[in-house]
C-alpha atoms as one frame of an Amber mdcrd trajectory, in Angstrom:
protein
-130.394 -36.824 112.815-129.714 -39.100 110.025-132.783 -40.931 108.825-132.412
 -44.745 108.299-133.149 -44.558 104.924-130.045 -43.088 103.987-128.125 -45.709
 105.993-130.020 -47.955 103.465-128.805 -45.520 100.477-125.388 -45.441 102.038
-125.030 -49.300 102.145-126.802 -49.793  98.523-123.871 -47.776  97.188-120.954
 -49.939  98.613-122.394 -52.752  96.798-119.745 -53.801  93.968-122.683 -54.752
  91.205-125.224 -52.103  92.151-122.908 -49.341  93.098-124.799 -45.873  92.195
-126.793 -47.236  89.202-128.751 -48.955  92.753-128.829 -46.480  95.469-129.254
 -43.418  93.630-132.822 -45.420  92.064-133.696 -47.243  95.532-133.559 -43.393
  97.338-135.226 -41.371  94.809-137.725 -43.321  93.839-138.447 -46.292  96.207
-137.790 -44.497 100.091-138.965 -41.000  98.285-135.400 -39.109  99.458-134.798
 -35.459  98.730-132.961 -35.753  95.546-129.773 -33.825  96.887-129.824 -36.238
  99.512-129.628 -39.242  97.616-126.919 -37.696  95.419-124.647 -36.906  98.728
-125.446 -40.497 100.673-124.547 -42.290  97.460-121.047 -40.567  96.371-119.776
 -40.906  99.886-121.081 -44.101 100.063-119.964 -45.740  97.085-115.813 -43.434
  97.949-115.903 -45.496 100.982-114.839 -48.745  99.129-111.841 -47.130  97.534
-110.592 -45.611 100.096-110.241 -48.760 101.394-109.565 -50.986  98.565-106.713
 -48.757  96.931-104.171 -49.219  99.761-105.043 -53.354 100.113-105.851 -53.780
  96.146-102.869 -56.207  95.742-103.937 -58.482  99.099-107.260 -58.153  97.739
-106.608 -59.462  94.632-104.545 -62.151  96.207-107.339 -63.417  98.187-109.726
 -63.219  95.305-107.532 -65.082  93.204-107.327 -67.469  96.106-111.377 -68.008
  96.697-113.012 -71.416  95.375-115.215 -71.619  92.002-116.474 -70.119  90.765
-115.334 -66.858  92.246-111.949 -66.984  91.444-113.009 -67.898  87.929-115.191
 -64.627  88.014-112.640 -62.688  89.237-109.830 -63.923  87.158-112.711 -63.128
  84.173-112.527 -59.614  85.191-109.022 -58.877  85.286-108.470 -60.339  81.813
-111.285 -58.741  80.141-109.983 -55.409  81.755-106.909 -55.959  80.153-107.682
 -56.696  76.499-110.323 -53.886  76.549-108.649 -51.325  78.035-104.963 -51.593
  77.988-104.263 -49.394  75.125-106.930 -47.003  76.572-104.653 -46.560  79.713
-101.540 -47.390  78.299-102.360 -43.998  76.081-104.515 -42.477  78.857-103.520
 -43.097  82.316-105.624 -41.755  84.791-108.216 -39.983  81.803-109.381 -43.513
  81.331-109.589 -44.288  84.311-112.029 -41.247  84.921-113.914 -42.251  82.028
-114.209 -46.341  83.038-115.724 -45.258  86.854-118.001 -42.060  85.743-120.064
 -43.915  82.919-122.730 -45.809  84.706-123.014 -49.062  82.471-122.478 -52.263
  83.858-119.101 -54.089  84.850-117.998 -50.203  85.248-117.781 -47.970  88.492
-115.610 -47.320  91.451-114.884 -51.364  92.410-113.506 -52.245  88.462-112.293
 -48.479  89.103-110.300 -50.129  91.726-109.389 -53.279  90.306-108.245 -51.022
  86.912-105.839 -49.043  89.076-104.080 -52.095  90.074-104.227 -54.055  86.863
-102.553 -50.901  84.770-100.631 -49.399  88.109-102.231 -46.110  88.737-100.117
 -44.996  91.644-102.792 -44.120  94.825-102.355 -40.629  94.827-103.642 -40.485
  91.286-106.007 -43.716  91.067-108.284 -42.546  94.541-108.936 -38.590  93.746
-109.531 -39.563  90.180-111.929 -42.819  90.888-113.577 -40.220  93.351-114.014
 -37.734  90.624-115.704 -40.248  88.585-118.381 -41.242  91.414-119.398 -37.640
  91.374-119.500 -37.880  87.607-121.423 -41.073  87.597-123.682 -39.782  90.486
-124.592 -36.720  88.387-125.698 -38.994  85.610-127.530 -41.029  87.376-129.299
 -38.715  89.605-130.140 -37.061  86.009-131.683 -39.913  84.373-133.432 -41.168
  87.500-135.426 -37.591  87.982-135.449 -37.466  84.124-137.045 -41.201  84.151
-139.741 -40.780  87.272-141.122 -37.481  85.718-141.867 -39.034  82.582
């Protein structure tokens, strides 16, 4: 049986700000989750978004653009930052970058701009989900790291 606590870990990782840099913390060290997992609740948590988002980015972005102030001003923020800070990185890069963007865990980076990247530089599906994926296991590695790192210190 799946304890609730997870549920709370799987939820903390769909959240677009938070992502893993907030469940992988909230499990380990606040609800006291084996570390393993944490780790497994969070990566399939925080792939659930993509899979979703990928297919519908365009709509999505549609609708965001659509939204009152300021969070089409916030969005509209994002996708122009995106693109004078990375478009040479993925012009050059592709899908590398893209890797790169979702699997370091700093903020305004993870599997939602991961997303909204895919769409901006047109990362065809097929590449843009396996590879965002890729980076949430990347990211979740890190982050599991410095959290068990951190709370043994």
């Amino acid at each position: 049986m799946i304890n609730e606590d997870l549920i709370k870990v799987l939820f903390a990782s769909m959240v677009p700000v938070g992502e893993l840099r907030l469940s992988i913390p909230l499990g380990i060290i606040v609800l006291d989750l084996p570390i393993f997992s944490v780790f497994l609740f969070s990566v399939i948590g925080n792939s659930i978004p993509v899979i979703i988002l990928i297919p519908v980015i365009q709509k999505v972005a549609r609708f965001a653009e659509g939204l009152p102030r300021p969070l089409s001003t916030i969005f509209i923020w994002r996708v122009d930052r995106l693109s004078r800070t990375n478009g040479q990185l993925f012009n050059k890069y592709g899908f590398l970058a893209l890797l790169v963007l979702v699997a370091i865990p700093l903020p305004f980076t993870g599997a939602w701009t991961g997303c909204l990247a895919s769409w901006i530089f047109g990362i065809p599906s097929r590449k843009s989900i396996p590879t965002i994926i890729l980076g949430i296991f990347v990211a979740g590695i890190i982050v599991t790291c410095l959290v068990v790192l951190g709370s043994t210190l």
